PDB file of C-alpha atoms in Angstrom:
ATOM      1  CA  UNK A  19      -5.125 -14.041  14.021  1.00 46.00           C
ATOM      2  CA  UNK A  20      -8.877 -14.361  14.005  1.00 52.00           C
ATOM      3  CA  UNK A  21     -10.601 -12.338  11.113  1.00 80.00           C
ATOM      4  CA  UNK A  22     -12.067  -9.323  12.380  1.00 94.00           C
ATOM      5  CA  UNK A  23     -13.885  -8.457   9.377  1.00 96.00           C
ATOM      6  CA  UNK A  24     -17.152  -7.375   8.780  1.00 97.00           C
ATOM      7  CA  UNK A  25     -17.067  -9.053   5.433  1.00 97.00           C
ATOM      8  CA  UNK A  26     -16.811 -12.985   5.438  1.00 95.00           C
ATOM      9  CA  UNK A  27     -16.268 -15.983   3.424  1.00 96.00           C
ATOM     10  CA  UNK A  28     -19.871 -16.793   1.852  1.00 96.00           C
ATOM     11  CA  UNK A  29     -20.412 -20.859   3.015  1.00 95.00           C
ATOM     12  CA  UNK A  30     -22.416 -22.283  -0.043  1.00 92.00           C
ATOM     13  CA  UNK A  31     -20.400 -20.418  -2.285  1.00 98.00           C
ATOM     14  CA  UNK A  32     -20.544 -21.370  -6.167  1.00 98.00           C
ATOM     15  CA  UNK A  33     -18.885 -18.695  -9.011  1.00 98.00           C
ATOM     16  CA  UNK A  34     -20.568 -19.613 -11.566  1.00 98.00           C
ATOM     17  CA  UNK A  35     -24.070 -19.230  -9.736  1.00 98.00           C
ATOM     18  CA  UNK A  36     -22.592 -15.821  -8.576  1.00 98.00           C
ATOM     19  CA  UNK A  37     -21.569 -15.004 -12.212  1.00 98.00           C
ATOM     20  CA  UNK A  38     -25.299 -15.672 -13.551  1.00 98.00           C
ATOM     21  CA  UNK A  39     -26.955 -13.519 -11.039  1.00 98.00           C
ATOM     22  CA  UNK A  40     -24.441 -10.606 -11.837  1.00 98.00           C
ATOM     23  CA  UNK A  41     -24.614 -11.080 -15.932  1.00 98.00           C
ATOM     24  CA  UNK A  42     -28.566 -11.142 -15.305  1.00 97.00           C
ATOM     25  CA  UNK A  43     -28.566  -7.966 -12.948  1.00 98.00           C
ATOM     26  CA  UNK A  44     -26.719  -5.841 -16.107  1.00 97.00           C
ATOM     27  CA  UNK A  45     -28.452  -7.508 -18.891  1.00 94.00           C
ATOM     28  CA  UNK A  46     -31.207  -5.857 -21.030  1.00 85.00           C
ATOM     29  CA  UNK A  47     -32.477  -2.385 -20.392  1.00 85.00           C
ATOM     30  CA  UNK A  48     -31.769  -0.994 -16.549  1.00 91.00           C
ATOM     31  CA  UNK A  49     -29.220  -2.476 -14.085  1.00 96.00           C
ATOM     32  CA  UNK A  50     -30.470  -3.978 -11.045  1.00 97.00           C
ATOM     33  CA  UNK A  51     -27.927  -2.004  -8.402  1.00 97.00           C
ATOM     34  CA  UNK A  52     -29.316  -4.028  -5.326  1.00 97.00           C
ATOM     35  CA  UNK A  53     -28.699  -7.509  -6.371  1.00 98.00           C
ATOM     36  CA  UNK A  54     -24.835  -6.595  -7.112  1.00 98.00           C
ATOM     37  CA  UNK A  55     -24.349  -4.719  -4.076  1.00 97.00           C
ATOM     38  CA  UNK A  56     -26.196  -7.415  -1.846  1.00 98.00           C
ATOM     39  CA  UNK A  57     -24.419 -10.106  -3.368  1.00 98.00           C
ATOM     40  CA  UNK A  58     -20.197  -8.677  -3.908  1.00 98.00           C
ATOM     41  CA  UNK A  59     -20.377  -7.127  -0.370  1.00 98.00           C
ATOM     42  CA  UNK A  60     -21.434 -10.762   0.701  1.00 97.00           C
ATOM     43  CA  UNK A  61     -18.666 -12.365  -0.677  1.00 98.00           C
ATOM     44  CA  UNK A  62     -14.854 -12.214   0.568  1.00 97.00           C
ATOM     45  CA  UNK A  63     -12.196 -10.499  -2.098  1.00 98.00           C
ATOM     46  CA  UNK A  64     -10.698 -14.184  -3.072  1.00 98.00           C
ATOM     47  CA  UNK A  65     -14.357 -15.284  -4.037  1.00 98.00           C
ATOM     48  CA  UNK A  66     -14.932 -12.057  -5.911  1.00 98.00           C
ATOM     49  CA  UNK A  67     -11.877 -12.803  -8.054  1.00 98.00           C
ATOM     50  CA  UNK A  68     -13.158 -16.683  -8.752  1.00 98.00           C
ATOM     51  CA  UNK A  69     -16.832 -15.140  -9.577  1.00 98.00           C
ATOM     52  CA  UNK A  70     -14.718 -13.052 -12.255  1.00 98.00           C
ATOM     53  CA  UNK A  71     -12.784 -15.609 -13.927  1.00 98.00           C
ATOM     54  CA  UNK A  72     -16.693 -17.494 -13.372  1.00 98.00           C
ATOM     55  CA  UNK A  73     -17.694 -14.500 -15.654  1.00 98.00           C
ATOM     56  CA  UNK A  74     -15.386 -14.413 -17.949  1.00 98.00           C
ATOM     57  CA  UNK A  75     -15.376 -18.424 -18.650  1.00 98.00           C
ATOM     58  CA  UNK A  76     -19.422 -18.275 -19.199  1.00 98.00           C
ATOM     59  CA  UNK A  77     -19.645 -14.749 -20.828  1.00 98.00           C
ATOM     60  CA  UNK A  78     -16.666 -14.226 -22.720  1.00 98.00           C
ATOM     61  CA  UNK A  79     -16.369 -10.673 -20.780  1.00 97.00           C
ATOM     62  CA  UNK A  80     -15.104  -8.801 -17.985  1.00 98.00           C
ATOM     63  CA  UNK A  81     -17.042  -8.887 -15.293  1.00 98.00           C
ATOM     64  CA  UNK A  82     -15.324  -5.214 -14.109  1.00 98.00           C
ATOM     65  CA  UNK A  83     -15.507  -3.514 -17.425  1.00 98.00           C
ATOM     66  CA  UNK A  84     -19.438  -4.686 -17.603  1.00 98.00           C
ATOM     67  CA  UNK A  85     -19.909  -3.413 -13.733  1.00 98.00           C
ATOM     68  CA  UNK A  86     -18.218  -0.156 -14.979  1.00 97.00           C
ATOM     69  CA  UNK A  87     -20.301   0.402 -18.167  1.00 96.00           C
ATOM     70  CA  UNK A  88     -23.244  -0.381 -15.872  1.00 96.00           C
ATOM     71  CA  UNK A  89     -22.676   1.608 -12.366  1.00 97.00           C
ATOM     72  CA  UNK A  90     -21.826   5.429 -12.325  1.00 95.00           C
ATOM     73  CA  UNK A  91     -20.561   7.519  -9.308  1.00 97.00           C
ATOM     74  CA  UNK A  92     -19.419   6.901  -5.974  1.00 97.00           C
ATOM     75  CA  UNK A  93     -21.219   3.509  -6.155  1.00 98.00           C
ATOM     76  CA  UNK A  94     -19.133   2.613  -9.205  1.00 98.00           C
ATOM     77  CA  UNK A  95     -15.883   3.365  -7.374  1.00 98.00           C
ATOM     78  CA  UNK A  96     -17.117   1.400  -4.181  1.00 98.00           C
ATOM     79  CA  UNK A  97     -17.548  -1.904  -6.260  1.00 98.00           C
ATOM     80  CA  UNK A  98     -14.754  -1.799  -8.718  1.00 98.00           C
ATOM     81  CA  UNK A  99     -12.898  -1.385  -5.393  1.00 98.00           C
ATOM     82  CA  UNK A 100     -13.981  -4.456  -3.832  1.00 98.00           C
ATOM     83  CA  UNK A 101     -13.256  -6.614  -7.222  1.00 98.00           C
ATOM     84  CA  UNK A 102      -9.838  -5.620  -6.845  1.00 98.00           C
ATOM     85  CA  UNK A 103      -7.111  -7.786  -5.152  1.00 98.00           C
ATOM     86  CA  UNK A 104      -6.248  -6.164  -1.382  1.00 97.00           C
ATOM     87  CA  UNK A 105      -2.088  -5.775  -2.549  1.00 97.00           C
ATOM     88  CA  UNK A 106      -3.079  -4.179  -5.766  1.00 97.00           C
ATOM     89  CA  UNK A 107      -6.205  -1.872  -4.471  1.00 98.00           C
ATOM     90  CA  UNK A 108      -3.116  -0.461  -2.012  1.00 95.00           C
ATOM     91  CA  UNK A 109      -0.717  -0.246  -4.714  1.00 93.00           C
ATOM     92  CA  UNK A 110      -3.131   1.150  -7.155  1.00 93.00           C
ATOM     93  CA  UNK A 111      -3.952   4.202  -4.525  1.00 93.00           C
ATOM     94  CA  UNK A 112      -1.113   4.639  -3.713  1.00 87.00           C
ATOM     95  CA  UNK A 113      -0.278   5.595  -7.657  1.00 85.00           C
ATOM     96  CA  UNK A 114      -3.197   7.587  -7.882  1.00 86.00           C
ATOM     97  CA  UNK A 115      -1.735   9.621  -4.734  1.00 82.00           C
ATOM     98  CA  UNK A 116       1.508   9.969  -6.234  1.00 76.00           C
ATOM     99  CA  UNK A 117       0.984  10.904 -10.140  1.00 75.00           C
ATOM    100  CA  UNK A 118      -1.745  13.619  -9.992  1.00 64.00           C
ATOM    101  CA  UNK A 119      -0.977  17.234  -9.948  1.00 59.00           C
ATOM    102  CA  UNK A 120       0.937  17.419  -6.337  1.00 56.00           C
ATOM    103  CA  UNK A 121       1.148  14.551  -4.461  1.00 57.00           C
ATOM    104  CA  UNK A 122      -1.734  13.031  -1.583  1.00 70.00           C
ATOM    105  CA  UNK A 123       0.260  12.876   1.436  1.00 69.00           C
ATOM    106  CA  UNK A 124      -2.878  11.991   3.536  1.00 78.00           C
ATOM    107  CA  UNK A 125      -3.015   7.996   1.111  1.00 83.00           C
ATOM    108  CA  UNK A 126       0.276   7.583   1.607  1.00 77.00           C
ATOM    109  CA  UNK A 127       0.278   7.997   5.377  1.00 78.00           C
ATOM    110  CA  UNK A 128      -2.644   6.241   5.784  1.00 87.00           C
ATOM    111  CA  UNK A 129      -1.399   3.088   3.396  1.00 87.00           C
ATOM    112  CA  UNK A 130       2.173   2.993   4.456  1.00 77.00           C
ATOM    113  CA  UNK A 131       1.989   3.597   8.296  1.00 79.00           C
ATOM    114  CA  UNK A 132      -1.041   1.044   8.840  1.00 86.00           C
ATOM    115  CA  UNK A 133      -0.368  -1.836   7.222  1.00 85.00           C
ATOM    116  CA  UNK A 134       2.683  -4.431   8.190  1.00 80.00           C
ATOM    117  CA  UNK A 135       6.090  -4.158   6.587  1.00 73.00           C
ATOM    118  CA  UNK A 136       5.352  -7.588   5.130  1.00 80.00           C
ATOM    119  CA  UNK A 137       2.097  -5.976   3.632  1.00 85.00           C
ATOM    120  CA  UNK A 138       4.307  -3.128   2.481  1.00 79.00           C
ATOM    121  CA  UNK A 139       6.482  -5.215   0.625  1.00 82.00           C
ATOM    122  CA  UNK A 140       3.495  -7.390  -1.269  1.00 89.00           C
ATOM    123  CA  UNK A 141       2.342  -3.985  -2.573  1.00 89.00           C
ATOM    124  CA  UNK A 142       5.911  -2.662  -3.548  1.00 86.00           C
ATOM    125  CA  UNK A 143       6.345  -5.739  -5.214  1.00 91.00           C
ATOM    126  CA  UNK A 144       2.885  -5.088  -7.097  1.00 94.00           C
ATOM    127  CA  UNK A 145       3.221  -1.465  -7.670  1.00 91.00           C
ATOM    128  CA  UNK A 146       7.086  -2.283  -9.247  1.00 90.00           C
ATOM    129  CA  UNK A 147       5.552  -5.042 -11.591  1.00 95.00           C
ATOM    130  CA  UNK A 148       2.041  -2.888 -12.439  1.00 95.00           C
ATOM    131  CA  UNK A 149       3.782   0.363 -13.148  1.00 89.00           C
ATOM    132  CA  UNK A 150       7.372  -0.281 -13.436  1.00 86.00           C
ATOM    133  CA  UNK A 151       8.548   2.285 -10.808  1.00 81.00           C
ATOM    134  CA  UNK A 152       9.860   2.048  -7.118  1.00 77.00           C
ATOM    135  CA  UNK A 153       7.846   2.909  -4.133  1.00 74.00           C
ATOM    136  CA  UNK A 154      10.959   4.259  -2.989  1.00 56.00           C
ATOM    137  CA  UNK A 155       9.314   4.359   1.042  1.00 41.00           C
ATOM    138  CA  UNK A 156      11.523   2.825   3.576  1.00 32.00           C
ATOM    139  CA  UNK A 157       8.862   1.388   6.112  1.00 33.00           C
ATOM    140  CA  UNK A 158       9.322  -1.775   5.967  1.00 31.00           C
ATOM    141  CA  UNK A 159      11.967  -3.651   8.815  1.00 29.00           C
ATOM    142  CA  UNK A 160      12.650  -5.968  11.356  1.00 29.00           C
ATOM    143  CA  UNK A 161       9.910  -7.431  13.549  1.00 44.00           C
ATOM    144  CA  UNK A 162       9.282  -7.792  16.783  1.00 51.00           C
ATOM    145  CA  UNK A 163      10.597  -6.353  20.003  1.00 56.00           C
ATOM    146  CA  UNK A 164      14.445  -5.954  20.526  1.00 65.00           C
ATOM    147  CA  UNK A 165      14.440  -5.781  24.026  1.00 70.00           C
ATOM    148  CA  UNK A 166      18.253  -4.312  23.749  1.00 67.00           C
ATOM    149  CA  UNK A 167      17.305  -1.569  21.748  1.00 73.00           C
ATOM    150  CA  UNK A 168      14.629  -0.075  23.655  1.00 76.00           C
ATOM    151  CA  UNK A 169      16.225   1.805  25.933  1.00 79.00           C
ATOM    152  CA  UNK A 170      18.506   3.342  23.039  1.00 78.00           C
ATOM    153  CA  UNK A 171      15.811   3.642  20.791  1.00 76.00           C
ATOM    154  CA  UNK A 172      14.258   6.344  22.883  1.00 75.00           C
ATOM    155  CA  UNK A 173      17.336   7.731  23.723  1.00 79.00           C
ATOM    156  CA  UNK A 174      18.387   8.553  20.174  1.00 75.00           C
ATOM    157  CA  UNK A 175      14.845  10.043  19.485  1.00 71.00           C
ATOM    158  CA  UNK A 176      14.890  12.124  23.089  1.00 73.00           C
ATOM    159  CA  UNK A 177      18.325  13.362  21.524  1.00 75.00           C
ATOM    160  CA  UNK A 178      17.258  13.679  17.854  1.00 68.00           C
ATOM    161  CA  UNK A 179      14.082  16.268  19.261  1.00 65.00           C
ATOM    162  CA  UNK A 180      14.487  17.178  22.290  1.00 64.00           C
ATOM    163  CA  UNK A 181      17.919  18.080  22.970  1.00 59.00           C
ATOM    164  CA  UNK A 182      18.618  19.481  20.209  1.00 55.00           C
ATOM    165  CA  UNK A 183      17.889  22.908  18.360  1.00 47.00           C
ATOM    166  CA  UNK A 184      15.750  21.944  14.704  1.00 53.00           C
ATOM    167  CA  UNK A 185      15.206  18.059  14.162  1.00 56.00           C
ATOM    168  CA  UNK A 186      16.951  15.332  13.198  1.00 58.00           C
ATOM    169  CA  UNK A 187      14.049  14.572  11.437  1.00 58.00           C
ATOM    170  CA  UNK A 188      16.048  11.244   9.521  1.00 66.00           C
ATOM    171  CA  UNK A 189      16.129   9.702  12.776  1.00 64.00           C
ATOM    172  CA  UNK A 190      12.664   9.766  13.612  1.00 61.00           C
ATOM    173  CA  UNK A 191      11.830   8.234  10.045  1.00 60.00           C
ATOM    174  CA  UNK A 192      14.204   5.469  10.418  1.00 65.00           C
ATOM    175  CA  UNK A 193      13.167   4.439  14.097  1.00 65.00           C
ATOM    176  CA  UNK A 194       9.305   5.127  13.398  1.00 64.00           C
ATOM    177  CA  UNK A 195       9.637   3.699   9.822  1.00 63.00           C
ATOM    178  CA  UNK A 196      11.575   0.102  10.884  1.00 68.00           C
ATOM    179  CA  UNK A 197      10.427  -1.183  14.150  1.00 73.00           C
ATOM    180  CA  UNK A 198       7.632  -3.392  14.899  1.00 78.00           C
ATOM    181  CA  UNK A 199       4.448  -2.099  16.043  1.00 80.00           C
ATOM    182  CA  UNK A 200       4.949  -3.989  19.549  1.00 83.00           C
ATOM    183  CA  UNK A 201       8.443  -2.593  19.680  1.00 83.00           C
ATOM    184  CA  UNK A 202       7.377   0.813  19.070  1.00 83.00           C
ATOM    185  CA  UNK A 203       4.674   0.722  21.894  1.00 85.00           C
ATOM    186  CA  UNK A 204       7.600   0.008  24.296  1.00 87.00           C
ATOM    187  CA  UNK A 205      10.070   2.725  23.260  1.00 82.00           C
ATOM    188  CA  UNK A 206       7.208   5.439  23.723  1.00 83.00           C
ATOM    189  CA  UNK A 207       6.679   4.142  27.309  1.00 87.00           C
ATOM    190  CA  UNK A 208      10.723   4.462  27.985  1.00 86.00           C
ATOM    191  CA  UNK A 209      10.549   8.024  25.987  1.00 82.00           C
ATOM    192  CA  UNK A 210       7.342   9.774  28.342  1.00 86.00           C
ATOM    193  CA  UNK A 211       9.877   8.233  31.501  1.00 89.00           C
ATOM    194  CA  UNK A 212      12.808  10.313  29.567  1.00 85.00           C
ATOM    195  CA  UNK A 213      11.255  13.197  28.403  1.00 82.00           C
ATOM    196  CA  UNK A 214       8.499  13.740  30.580  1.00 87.00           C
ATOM    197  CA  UNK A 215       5.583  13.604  28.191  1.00 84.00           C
ATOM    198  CA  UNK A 216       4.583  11.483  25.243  1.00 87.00           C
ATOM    199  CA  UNK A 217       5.956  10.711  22.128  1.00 83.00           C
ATOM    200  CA  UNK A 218       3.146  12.644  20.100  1.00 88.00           C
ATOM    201  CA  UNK A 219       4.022  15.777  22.066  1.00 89.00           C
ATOM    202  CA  UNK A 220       7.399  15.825  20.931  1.00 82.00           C
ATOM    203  CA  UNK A 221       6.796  15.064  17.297  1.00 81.00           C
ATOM    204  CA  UNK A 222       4.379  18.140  17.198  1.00 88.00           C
ATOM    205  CA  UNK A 223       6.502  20.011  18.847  1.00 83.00           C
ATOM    206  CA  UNK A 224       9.590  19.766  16.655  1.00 76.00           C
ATOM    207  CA  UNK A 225       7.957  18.438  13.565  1.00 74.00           C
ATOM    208  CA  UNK A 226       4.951  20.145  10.930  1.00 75.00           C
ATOM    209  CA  UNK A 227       3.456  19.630   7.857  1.00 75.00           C
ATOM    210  CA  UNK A 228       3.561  16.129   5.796  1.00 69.00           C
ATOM    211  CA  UNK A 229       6.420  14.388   7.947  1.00 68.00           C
ATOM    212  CA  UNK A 230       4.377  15.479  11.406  1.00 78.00           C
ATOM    213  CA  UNK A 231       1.243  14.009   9.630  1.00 81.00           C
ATOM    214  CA  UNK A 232       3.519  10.772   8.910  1.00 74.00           C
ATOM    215  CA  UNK A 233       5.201  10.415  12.306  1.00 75.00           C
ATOM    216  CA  UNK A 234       1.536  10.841  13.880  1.00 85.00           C
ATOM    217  CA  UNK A 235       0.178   8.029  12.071  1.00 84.00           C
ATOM    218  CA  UNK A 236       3.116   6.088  12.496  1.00 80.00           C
ATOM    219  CA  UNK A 237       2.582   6.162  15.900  1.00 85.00           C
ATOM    220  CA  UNK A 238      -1.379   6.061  16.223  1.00 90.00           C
ATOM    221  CA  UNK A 239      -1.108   3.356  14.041  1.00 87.00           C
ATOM    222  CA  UNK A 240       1.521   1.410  16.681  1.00 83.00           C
ATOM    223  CA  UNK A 241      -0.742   2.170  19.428  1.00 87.00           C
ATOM    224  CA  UNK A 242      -3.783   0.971  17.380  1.00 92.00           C
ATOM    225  CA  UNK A 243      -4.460   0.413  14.156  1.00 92.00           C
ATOM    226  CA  UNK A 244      -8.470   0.354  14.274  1.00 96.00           C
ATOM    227  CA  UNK A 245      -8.576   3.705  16.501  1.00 95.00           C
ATOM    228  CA  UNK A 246      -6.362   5.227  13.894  1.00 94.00           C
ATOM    229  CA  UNK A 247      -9.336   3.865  11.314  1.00 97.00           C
ATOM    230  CA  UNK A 248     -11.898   5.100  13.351  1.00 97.00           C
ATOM    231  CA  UNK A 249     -10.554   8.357  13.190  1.00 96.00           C
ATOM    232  CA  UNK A 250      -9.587   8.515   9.650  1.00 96.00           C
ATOM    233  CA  UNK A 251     -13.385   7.675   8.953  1.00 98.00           C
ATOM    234  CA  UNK A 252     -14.791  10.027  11.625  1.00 98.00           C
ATOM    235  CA  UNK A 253     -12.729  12.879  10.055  1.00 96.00           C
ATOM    236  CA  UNK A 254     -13.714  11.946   6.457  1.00 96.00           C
ATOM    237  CA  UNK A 255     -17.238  12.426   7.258  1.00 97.00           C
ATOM    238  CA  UNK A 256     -17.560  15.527   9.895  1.00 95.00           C
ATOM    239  CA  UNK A 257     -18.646  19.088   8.644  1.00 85.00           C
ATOM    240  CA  UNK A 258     -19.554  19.933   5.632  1.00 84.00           C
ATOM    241  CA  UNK A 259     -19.099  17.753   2.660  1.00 88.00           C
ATOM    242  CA  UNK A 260     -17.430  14.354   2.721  1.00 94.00           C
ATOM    243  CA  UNK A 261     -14.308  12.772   1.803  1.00 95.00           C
ATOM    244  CA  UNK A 262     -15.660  10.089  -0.512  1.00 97.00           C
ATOM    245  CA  UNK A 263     -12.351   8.451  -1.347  1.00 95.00           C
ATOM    246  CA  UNK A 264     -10.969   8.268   1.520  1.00 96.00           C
ATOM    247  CA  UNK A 265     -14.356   7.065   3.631  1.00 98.00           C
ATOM    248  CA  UNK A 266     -14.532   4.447   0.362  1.00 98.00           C
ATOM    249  CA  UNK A 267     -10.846   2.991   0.297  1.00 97.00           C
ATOM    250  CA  UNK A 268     -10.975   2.899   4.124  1.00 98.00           C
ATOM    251  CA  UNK A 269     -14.545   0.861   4.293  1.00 98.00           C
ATOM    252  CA  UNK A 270     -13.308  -1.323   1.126  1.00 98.00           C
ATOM    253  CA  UNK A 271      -9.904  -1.894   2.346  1.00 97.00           C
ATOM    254  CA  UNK A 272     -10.748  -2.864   6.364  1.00 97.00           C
ATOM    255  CA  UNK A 273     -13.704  -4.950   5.565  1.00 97.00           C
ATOM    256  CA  UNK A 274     -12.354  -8.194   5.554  1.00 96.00           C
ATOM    257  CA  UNK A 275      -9.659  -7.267   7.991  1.00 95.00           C
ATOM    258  CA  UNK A 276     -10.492  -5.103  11.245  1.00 96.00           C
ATOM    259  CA  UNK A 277     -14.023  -3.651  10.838  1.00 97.00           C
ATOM    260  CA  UNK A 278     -15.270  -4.909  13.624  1.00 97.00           C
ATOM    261  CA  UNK A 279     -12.788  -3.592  15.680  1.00 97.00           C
ATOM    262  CA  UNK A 280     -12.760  -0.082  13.985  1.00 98.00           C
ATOM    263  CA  UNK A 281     -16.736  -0.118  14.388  1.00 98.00           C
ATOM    264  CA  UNK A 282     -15.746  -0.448  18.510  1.00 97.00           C
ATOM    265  CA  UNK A 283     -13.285   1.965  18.657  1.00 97.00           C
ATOM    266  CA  UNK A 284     -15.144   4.327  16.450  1.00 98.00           C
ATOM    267  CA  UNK A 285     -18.146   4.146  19.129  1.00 97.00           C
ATOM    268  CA  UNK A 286     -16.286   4.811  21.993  1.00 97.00           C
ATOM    269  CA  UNK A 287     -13.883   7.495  20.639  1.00 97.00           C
ATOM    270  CA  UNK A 288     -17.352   9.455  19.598  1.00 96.00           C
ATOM    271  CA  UNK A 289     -20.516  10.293  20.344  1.00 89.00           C
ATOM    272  CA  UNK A 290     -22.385   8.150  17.462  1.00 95.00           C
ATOM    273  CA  UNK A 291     -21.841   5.229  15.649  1.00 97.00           C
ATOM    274  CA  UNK A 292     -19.627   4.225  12.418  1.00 98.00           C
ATOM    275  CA  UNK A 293     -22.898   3.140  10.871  1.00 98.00           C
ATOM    276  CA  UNK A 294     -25.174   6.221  12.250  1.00 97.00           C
ATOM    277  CA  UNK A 295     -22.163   8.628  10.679  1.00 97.00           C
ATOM    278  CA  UNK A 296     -22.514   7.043   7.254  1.00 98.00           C
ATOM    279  CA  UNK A 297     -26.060   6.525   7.135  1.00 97.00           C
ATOM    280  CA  UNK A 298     -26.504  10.399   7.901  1.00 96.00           C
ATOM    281  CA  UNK A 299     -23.791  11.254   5.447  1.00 96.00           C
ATOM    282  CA  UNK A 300     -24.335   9.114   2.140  1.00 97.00           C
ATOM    283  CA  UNK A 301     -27.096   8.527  -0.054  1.00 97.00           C
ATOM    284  CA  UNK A 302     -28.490   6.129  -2.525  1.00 97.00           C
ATOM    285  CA  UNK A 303     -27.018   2.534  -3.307  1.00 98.00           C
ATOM    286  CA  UNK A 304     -23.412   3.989  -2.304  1.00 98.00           C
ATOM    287  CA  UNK A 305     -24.757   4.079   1.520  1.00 98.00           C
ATOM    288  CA  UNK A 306     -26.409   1.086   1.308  1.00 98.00           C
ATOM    289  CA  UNK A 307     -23.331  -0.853  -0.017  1.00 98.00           C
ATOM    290  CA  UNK A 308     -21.175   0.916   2.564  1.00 98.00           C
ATOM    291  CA  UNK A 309     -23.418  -0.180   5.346  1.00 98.00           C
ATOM    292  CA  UNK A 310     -23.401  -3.294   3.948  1.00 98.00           C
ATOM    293  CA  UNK A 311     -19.599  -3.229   4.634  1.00 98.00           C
ATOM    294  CA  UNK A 312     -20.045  -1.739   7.742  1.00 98.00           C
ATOM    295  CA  UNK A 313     -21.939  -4.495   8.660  1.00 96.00           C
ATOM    296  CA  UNK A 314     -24.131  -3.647  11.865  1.00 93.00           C
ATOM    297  CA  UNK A 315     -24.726  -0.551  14.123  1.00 95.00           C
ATOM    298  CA  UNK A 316     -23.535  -0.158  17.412  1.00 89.00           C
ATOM    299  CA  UNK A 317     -25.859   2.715  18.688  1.00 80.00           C
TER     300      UNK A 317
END
């Protein structure tokens, strides 16, 4: 699959190089904000990690523990978020979701029903070994469409919702949570023929709170995964006041994978563009490294 990221691979990469401009952007009195942001969001996540161990090798420090002591804010966040490795910057929010006071159902919807159950288990594999627990959520399967099981796929959720007074809300998990993203897309065709209307009707219809919020992403996410971006970043940043972490894993964790594609969607789903909506919404270094990984408007 061709990279659709707005970030790429720097050509005439060298580390160490990297490493010098970043130890002489933090050294002495002031930090120079610009020359880290122009040069990390330059650089693809695997490079970042060599220009750390670069660091490290020349400096004797930790090239995130000097870019924390240096940068403050939102903008600190932002680029300790794109030094981290992609499996471990999931499993990490996905902690931080889970162990606060009451739980952030909105991260672990977005994290679990967006990425592929092969992604799913690289993080629970990271998350078990980082923090010694489970991430006890089922979502990872079979892939692929199984042509056999299309027709009875929609059949059991028709008769799990519909035809049936309360939810069998189990089955919906298990279906939604274990088929392929191409399988899914054909057993909500089959369901609208059965039912008469489409699959998102019926889940908010006999579904609420965090497992409707699940089962909608699950399936927004099966129909497609950049729109379901695009919308997750439009919503972060309407009204009043913005939703800085989520507009800041979203931007850090889609740059090197589908930004392009979210930036498309994004512009025809609304009346502005990605990059517009964040210019008009963010200040200071933090928008200019987030435009940076936005990577171009489409106005």
């Amino acid at each position: 699959m061709a990279n659709r990221g707005s970030v790429k691979p720097s050509g005439n990469f060298n580390s160490s190089a990297d490493a010098e401009v970043l130890y002489k952007a933090m050294k002495g009195l002031g930090t120079d904000e610009d020359a880290i942001l122009q040069l990390l969001t330059a650089r693809s996540n695997v490079q970042r990690q060599e220009i750390k161990a670069a660091y490290k090798t020349l400096f004797g420090k930790d090239l995130v523990d000097n870019l924390k002591s240096e940068l403050g804010g939102k903008f600190e966040t932002l680029i300790v978020g794109l030094m981290t490795p992609p499996i471990m910057y999931d499993a990490k929010s996905l902690r931080d979701a889970i162990k606060g006071a009451g739980t952030d159902e909105k991260v672990l919807v977005e994290i679990l029903a967006s990425r592929t159950p092969e992604v799913v288990n690289a993080i629970k594999a990271a998350y078990k070994k980082e923090y010694d627990h489970d991430l006890e959520e089922d979502v990872s399967g079979r892939r692929g469409i199984h042509q056999e099981s299309i027709e009875a796929d929609a059949q059991v959720l028709f008769k799990a919702g519909e035809e049936k007074f309360g939810t069998d809300e189990q089955t919906f998990v298990t279906i939604l949570g274990n088929r392929s993203a191409e399988h899914l897309r054909k057993v909500f065709d089959a369901y609208t023929k059965m039912a008469g209307y489409e699959m998102e009707e019926s889940i908010k219809r006999e579904t609420s709170g965090s497992l409707e919020d699940l089962l909608l992403a699950v399936v927004k996410c099966a129909r497609s995964v950049p729109a379901y971006f695009a919308e997750t970043l439009y919503y972060a940043m309407k009204g009043a006041g913005t939703d800085d972490n989520t507009l800041i894993r979203v931007m850090v964790s889609r740059s090197e994978v589908d930004m392009l594609d979210i930036r498309a969607a994004f512009r025809r789903m609304f009346a502005c563009s990605l990059h517009s909506m964040i210019k008009g919404d963010t200040g200071g270094d933090y928008r200019k490294a987030l435009l940076l990984l936005c990577g171009g408007d489409d106005a």
